[in-house]
Coordinates of C-alpha atoms and ligand atoms in Angstrom, one line a residue:
X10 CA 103.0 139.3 6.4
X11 CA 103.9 143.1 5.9
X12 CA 102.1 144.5 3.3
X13 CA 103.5 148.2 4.1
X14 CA 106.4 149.3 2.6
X15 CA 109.0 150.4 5.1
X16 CA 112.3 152.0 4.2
X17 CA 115.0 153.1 6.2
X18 CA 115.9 157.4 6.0
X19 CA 119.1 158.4 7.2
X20 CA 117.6 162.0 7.9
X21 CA 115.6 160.1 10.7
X22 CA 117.7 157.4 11.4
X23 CA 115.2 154.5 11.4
X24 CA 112.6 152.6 9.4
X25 CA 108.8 153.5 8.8
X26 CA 105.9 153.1 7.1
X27 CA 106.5 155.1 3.5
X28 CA 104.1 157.1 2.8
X29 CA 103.7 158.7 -0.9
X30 CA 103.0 162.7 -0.8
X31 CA 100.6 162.0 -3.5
X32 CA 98.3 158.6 -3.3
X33 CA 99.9 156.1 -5.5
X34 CA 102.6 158.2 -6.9
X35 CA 106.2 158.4 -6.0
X36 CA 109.2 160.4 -7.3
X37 CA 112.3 159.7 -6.8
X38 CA 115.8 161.9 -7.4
X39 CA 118.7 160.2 -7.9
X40 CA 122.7 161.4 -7.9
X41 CA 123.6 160.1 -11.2
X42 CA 127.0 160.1 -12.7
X43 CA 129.7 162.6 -13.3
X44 CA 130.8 161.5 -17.1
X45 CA 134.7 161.6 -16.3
X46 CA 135.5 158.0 -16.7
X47 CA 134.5 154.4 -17.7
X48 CA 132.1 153.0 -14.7
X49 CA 133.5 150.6 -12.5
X50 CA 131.4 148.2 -10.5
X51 CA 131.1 150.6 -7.2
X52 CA 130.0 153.6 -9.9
X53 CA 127.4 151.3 -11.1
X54 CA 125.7 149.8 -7.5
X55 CA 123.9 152.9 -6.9
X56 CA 121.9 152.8 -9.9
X57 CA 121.6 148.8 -9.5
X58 CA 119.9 149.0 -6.0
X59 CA 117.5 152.1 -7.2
X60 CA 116.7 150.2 -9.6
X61 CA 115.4 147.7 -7.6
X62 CA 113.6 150.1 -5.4
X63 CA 111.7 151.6 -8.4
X64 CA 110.6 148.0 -9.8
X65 CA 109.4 147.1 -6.5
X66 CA 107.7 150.6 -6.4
X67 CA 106.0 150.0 -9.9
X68 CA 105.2 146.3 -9.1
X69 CA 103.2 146.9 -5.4
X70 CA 101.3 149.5 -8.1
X71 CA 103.2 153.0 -7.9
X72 CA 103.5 155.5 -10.9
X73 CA 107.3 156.4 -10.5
X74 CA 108.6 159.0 -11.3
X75 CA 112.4 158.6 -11.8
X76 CA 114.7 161.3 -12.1
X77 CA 118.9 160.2 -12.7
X78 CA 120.8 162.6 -13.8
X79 CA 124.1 163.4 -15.6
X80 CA 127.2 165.8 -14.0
X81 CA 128.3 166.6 -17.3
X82 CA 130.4 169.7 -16.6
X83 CA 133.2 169.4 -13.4
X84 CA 136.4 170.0 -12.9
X85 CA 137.4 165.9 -13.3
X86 CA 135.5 166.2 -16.9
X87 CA 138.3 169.4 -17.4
X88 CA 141.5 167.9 -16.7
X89 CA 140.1 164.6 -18.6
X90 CA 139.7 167.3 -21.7
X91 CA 143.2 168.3 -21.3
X92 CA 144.5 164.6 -20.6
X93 CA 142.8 163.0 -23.4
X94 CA 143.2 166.0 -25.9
X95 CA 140.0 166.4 -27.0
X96 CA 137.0 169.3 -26.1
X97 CA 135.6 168.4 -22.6
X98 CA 131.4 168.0 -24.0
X99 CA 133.2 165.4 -25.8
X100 CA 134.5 164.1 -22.7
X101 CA 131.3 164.0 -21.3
X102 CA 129.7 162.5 -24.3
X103 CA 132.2 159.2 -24.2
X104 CA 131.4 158.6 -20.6
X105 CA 127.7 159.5 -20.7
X106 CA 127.2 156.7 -23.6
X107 CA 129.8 153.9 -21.2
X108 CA 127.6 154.5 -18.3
X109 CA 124.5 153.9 -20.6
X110 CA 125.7 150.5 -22.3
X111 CA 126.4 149.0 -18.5
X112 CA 123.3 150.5 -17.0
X113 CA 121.6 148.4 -19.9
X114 CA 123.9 145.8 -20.1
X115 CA 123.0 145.1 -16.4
X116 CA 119.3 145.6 -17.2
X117 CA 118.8 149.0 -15.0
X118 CA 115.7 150.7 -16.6
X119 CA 116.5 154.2 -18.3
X120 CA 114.9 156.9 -16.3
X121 CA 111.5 158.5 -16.7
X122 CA 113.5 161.8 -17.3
X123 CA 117.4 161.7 -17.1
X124 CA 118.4 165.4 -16.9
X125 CA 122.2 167.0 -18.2
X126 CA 123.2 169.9 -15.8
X127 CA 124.5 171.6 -18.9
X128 CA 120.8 171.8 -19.8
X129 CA 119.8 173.6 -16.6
X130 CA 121.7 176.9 -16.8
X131 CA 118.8 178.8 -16.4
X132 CA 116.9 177.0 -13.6
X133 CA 119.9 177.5 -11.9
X134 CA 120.2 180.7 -12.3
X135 CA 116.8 181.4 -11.3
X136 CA 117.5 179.6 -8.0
X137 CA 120.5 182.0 -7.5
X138 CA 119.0 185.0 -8.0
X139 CA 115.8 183.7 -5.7
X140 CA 118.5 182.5 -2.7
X141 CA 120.5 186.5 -2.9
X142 CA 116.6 187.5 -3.3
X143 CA 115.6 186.5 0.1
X144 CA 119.2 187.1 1.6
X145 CA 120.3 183.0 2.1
X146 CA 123.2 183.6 -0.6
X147 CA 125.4 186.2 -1.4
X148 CA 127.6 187.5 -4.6
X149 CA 130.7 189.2 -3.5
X150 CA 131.3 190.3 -6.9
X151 CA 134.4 188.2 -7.7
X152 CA 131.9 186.3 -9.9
X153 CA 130.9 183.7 -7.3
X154 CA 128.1 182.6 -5.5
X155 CA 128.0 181.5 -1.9
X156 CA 124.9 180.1 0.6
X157 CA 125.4 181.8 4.0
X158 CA 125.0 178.5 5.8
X159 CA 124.7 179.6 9.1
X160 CA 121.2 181.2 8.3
X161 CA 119.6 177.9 7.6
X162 CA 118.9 176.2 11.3
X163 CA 118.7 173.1 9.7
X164 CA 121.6 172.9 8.3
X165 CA 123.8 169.5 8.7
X166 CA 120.5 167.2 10.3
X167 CA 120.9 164.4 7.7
X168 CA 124.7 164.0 8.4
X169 CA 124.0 164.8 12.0
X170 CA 126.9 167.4 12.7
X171 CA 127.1 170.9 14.0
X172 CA 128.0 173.7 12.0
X173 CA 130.4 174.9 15.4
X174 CA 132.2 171.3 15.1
X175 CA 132.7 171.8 10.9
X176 CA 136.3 172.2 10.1
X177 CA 136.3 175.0 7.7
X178 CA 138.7 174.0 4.9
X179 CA 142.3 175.5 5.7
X180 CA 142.5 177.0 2.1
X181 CA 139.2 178.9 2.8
X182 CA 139.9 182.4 1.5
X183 CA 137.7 185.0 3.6
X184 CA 138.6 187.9 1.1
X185 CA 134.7 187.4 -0.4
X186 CA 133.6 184.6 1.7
X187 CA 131.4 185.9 4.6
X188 CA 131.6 182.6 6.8
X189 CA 134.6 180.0 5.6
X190 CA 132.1 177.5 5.9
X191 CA 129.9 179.2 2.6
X192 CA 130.1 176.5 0.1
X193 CA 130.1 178.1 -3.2
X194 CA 126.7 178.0 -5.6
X195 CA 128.7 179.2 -8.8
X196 CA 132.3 179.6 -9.9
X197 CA 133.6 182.1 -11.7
X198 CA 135.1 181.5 -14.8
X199 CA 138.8 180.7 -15.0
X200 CA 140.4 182.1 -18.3
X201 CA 139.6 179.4 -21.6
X202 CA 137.4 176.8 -19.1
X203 CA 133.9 176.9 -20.5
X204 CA 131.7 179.5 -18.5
X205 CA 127.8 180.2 -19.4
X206 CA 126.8 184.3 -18.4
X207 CA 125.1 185.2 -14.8
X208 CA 123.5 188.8 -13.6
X209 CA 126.4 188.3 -11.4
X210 CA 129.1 187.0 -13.8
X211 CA 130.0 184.5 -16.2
X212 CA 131.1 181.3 -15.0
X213 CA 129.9 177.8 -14.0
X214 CA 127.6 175.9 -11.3
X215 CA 128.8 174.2 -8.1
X216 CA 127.9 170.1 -8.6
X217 CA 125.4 170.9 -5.5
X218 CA 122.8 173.5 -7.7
X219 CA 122.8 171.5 -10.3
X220 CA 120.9 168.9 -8.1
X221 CA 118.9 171.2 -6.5
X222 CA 118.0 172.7 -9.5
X223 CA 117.1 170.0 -11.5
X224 CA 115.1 167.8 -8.7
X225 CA 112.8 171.3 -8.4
X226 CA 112.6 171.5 -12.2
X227 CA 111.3 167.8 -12.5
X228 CA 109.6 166.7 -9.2
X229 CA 108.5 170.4 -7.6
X230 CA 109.6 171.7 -4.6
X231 CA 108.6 168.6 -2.7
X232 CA 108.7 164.6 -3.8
X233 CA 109.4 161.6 -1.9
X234 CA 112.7 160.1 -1.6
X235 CA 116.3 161.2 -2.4
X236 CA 119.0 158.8 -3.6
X237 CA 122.9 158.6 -3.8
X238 CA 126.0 156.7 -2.5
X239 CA 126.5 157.2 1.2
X240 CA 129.6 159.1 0.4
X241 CA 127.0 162.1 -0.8
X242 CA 125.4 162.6 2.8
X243 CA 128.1 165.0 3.0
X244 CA 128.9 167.6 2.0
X245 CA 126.6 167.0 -1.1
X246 CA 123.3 166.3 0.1
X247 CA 123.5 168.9 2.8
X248 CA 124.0 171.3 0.4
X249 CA 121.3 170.8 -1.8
X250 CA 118.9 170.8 1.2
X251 CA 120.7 173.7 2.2
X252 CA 120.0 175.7 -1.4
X253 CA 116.2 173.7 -1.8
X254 CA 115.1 174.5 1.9
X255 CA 116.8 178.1 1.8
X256 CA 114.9 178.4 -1.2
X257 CA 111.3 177.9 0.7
X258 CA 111.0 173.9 -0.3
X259 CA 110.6 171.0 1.6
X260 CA 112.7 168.9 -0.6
X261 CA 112.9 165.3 -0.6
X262 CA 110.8 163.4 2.5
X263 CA 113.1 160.4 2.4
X264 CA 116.5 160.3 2.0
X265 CA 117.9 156.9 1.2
X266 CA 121.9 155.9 0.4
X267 CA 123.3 152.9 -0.4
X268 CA 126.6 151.2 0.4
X269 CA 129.7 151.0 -1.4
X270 CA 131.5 148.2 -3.6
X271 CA 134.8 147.7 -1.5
X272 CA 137.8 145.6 -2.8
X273 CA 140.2 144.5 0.0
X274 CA 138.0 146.3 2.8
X275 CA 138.6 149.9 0.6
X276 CA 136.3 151.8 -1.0
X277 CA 136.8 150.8 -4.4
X278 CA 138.5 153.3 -6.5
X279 CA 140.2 153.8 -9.5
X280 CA 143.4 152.9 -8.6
X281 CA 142.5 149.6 -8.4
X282 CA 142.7 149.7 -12.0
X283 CA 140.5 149.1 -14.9
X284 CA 140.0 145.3 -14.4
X285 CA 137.0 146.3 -12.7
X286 CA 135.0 148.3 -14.8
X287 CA 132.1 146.6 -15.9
X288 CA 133.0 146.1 -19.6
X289 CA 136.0 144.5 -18.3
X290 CA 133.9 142.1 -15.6
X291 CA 131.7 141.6 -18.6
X292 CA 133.8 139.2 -20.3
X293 CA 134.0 137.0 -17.4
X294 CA 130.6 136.9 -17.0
X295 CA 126.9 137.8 -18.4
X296 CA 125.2 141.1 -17.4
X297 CA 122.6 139.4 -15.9
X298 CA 124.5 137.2 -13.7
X299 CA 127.0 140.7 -12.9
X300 CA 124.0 141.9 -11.5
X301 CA 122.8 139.0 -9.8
X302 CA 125.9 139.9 -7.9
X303 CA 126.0 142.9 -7.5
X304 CA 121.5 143.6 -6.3
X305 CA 122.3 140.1 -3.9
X306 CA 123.6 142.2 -1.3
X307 CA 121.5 144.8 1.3
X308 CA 121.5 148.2 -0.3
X309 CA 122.7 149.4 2.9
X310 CA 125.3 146.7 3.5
X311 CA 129.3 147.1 1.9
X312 CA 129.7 144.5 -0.8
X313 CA 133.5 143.3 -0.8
X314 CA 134.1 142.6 -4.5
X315 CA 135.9 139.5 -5.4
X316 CA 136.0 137.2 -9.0
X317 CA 135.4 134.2 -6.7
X318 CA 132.4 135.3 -4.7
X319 CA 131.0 136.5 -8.1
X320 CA 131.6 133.3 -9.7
X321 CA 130.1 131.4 -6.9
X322 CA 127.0 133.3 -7.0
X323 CA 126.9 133.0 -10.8
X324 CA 127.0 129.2 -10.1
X325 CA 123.9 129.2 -7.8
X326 CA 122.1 131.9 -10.2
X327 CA 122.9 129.4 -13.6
X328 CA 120.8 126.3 -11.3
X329 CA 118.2 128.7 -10.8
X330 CA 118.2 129.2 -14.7
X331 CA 118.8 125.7 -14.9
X332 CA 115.5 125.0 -13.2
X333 CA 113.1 127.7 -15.1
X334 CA 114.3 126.3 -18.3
X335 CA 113.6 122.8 -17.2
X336 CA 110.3 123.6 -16.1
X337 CA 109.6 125.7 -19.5
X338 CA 110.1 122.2 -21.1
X339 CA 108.0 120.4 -19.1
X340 CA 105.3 122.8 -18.8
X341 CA 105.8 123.4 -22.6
X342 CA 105.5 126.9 -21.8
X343 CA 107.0 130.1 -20.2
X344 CA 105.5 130.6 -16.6
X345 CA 103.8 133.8 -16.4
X346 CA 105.5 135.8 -12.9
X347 CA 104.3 135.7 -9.7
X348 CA 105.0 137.3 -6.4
X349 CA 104.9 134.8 -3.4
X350 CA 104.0 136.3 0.3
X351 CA 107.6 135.5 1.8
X352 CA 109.4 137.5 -1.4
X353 CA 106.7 140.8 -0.1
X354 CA 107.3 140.5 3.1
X355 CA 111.1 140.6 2.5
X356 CA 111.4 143.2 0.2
X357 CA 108.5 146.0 1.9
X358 CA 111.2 145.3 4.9
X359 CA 113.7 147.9 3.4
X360 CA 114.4 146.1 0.8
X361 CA 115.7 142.7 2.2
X362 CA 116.9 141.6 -1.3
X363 CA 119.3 138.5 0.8
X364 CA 115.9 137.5 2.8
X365 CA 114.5 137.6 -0.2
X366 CA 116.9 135.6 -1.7
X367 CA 116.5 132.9 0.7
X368 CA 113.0 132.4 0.1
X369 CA 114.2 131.8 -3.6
X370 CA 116.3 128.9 -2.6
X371 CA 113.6 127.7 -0.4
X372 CA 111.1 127.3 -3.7
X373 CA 113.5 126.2 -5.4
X374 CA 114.1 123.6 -3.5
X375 CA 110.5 122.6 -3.7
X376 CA 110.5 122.9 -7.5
X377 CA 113.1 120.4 -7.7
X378 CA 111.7 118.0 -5.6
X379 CA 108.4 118.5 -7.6
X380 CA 110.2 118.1 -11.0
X381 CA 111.5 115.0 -10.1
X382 CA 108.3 114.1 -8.9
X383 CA 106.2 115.1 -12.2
X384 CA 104.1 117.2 -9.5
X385 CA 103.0 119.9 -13.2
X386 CA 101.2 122.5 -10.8
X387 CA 104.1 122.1 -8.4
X388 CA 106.5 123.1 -11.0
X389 CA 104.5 125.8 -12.3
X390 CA 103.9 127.5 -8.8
X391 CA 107.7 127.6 -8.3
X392 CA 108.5 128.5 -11.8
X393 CA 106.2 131.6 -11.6
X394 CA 106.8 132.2 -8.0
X395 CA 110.8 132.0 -8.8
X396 CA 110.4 134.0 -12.4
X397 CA 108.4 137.2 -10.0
X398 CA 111.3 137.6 -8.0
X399 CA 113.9 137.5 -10.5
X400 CA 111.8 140.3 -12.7
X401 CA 111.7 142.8 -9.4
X402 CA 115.6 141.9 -8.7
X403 CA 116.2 142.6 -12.8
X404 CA 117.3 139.0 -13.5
X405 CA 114.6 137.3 -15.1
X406 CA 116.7 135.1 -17.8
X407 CA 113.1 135.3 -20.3
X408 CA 113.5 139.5 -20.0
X409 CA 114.5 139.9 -24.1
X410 CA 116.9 142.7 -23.0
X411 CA 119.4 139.6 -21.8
X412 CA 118.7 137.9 -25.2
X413 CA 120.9 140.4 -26.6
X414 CA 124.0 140.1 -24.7
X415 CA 126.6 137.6 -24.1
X416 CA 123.5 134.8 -23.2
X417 CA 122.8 134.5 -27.0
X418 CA 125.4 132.3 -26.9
X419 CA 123.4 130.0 -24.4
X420 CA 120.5 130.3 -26.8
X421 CA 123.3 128.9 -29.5
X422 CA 124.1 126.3 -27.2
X423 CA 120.9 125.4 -26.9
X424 CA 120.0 125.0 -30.4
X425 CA 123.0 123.4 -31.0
X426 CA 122.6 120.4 -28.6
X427 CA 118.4 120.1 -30.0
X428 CA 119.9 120.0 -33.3
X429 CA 122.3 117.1 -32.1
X430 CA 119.3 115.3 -30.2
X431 CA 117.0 115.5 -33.6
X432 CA 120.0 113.4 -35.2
X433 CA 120.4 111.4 -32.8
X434 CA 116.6 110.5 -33.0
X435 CA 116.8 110.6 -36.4
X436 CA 119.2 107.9 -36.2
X437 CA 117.0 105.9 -34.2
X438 CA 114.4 105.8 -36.1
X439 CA 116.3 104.4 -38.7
X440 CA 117.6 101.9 -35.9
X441 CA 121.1 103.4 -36.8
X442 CA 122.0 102.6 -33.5
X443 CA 125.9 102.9 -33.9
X444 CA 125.4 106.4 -35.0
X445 CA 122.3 107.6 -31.9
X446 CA 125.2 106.3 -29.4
X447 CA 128.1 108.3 -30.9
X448 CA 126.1 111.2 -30.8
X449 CA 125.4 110.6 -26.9
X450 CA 129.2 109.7 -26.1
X451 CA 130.1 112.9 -28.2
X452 CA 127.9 114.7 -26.3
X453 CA 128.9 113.1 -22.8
X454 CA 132.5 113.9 -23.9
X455 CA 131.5 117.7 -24.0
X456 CA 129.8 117.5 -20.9
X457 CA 126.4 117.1 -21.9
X458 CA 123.8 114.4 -19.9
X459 CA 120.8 113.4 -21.5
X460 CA 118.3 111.7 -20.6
X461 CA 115.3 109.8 -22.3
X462 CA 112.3 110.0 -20.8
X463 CA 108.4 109.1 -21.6
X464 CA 108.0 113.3 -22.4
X465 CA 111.0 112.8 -24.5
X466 CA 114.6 113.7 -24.4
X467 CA 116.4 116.0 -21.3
X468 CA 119.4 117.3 -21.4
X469 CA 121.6 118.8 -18.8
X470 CA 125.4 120.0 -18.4
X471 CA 127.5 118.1 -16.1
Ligands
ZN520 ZN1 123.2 165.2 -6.5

C-alpha cells in the first residue's frame, strides 16, 4: 500500500513523492473563473477535481490553504456589458453568484480565501513597478506595461517550447513593444472602458498579473501546487511564472491541470449551446449524482460528455445509495466514514478516482452479499468503508448540503412510502386485511417492493 502521496507536475513531466514546503501544510492556487457567462459543465470540472485534491489533502491530515479566485474585469465581461445593457461589475456580479450556486449545488467547498482581481489594484501595481524596478518589464509610455520575456531563461519550461520556435502574433505592433513576443502586464485605458490610475498611466491589468499578484498576496512568494485547465499551460501559466519568477519568487512547486469536458471529441464550448450549463443538467438530474459524473473520471483524462453516460452512472451511483440507506435501516443507524487501504492506495496514486471507484464496487459487492446474509459487522464495515470514499469524492448522500437540493424530494418519497407502510400495518393490526393488501398492490403498481421481514418491513423501488 502507498501511503505517500504522489501527483503528477506537468513542469516535470512525471509523478513523485509530494512533498509540502512547510510540514503538514499545503497551499494551493487555483485559476478560477472569468464571470462572463453561466458555467457550463467543462467550466465547472476544474473546480470539481481540485476539489477533490483538497479533501483528500485535508483527510490524510493537511491544513489547506485554498486560494480560487474571480477574473472579474476582461474584455469578455465588456462586450457582455454592452450586449446585455447593463454596467459590466454588474456583469460580473450575475456570473460570480451562477458560478457559486453550481459550485455548491455540486458540493465543491468555498475556498479558504477566494480573491476578486478588482480588489488587487494595488498589489498589482506594486508588482509592476518592482518588475520595471529591476529591468524585467518595461513602460513605453503609451500607458502599457510589458515583461521583456527574453530576460527570463526559464521562460516556456512548463509548456516545454522555445522562445526562438514562438510565433509572435502577426498583429504584434513593435512601435512600443521591445520584443513582439512581450506579453502585456497592463493595458491602457481605451476611452469610457473602466480604467483604475498607475505611475505609468491609467488603465487596466492583463488576466496574467492578476494571478501572479494575487497568489503572492495570499500564499507568499512560494507555496505548493498550482491549478487550472490544461488549456492555461499556455500562454497563461507561463506568464505568471514569467512575472512571479522575474519578480525574485519561486512560485508554485507543483503545477497540476486537469482535462477538459469534450462533447463529440471537441472541447466543449459555448456554441454547443446552453443545454449544458449546469442549471440546465440540473433538472435532469441531482447535483450530487452531476458530480458523481463528472469527479468519476481521471483528472488528467478528457471526459466526453453525454446524457446517457451520465444517466448510466447515475443508475450505478442510486444502488450505491440504495445500499447505505439499507444498511442505515438495518444497523438502525448512520455509519460513521471510513477510509479502506485499497481507496488510499488509489487516490495517493495521483489521484486514481476510477481505481478508486472500483474498489467501491468491489465492497459493495460484499455489502450486499453480507446484507442478504444478516452478517451486521459485515454491513457496517462496507457501509463506513463505502460512506469514506464518497465524503473524499464529495458524494456522500448523508452530507446535509444534498439535503437541500433536488434529493429532498427522495426524503419526501421516503416519508411518503413509511407513511403508507404505518397504514398498511395499521390495517393489520386491525386484521383489515382487504385494506394491508390494497395498500401493497398500490404500492407494487407505483413500483414499490416490499418486503416483511422478522426486523420488520423493507421496501425497495423496482
Ligand atoms: Zn490564473
Amino acid at each position: 500500500m502507498s501511503a505517500q502521496l504522489r501527483l503528477y507536475n506537468t513542469a516535470t513531466r512525471e509523478v513523485a513523492d509530494f512533498k509540502p514546503l512547510v510540514a503538514n501544510k499545503v497551499g494551493i492556487y487555483l485559476c478560477g473563473a472569468t464571470v462572463q457567462a453561466a458555467p457550463h459543465i467543462g467550466h465547472i470540472r476544474s473546480g470539481l477535481n481540485f476539489d477533490i485534491l483538497r479533501r483528500w489533502l485535508t483527510a490524510t491530515g493537511y491544513d489547506v490553504t485554498f486560494i480560487r479566485n474571480v477574473t472579474d474585469i476582461d474584455d469578455k465581461i465588456l462586450h457582455k456589458a454592452v450586449h446585455e445593457e447593463i454596467p459590466w461589475w454588474a456583469v460580473a456580479a450575475k456570473y460570480e453568484r451562477a458560478f457559486s450556486d453550481a459550485y455548491k449545488a455540486l458540493n465543491v467547498l468555498p475556498p479558504t480565501y477566494e480573491p476578486r482581481a478588482t480588489g488587487h489594484m494595488t498589489q498589482m501595481v506594486e508588482l509592476m513597478q518592482r518588475l520595471i524596478d529591476n529591468g524585467s518589464a518595461y513602460a513605453p509610455g503609451n500607458g502599457d506595461v510589458y515583461l521583456e520575456v527574453r530576460k527570463l531563461k526559464s521562460y516556456l519550461t512548463l509548456s516545454n517550447q522555445k522562445l526562438d520556435d514562438l510565433q509572435s502574433a502577426e498583429d504584434a505592433d513593435l512601435t512600443y513593444k521591445k520584443d513582439p513576443r512581450d506579453f502585456a502586464l497592463w493595458k491602457a485605458a481605451k476611452p469610457g472602458d473602466p480604467s483604475w490610475p498607475t505611475p505609468w498611466g491609467a488603465g487596466r491589468p492583463g488576466w496574467h498579473l492578476e494571478c501572479s499578484a494575487m497568489a503572492h498576496a495570499y500564499l507568499g512568494e512560494s507555496f505548493d501546487v498550482h491549478g487550472g485547465g490544461l488549456d492555461l499551460i499556455f500562454p497563461h501559466h507561463e506568464n505568471e511564472i514569467a512575472q512571479s519568477q522575474s519578480a525574485g519568487w519561486s512560485f508554485a512547486n507543483i503545477w497540476m491541470h486537469n482535462a477538459w469536458v469534450t462533447a463529440s471529441g471537441e472541447k466543449m464550448s459555448k456554441s454547443l449551446g446552453n443545454s449544458l450549463q449546469v442549471h440546465e443538467i440540473l433538472k435532469k438530474v441531482r447535483g450530487i449524482e452531476l458530480r458523481w459524473y463528472l469527479g468519476g473520471a481521471h483528472y488528467r483524462s478528457m471526459l466526453e460528455f453525454s446524457f446517457d453516460a451520465l444517466e448510466e452512472s447515475s443508475v450505478n451511483f442510486r444502488r450505491i445509495e440504495g445500499f447505505l440507506k439499507r444498511a442505515t435501516d438495518l444497523l438502525g443507524a448512520t455509519p460513521e466514514g471510513i477510509i479502506s487501504a485499497g481507496f488510499t492506495e488509489a487516490m495517493n496514486e495521483d489521484l486514481a478516482v476510477p481505481t478508486a471507484l472500483a474498489v467501491i464496487s468491489e465492497i459493495l459487492k460484499s455489502g450486499n452479499t453480507a446484507l442478504a446474509a444478516n452478517d451486521l459487522d459485515e454491513v457496517k464495515r462496507a457501509a463506513s468503508e463505502i460512506r469514506g470514499a464518497l465524503s473524499i469524492l464529495g458524494c456522500d448522500p448523508f452530507d446535509p448540503i444534498f439535503a437541500t437540493d433536488s434529493s429532498s424530494s427522495a426524503e419526501t418519497l421516503d416519508g411518503l412510502i413509511s407513511l403508507a407502510l404505518e397504514q398498511r400495518q395499521a390495517a393489520r393490526a386491525r386484521k383489515d386485511f382487504a385494506a394491508s393488501d390494497a395498500i401493497r398492490d398500490q404500492l407494487a403498481a407505483l413500483g414499490v417492493v416490499i418486503e416483511d421481514t422478522a426486523s420488520g418491513t423493507r421496501w425497495s423501488i423496482s
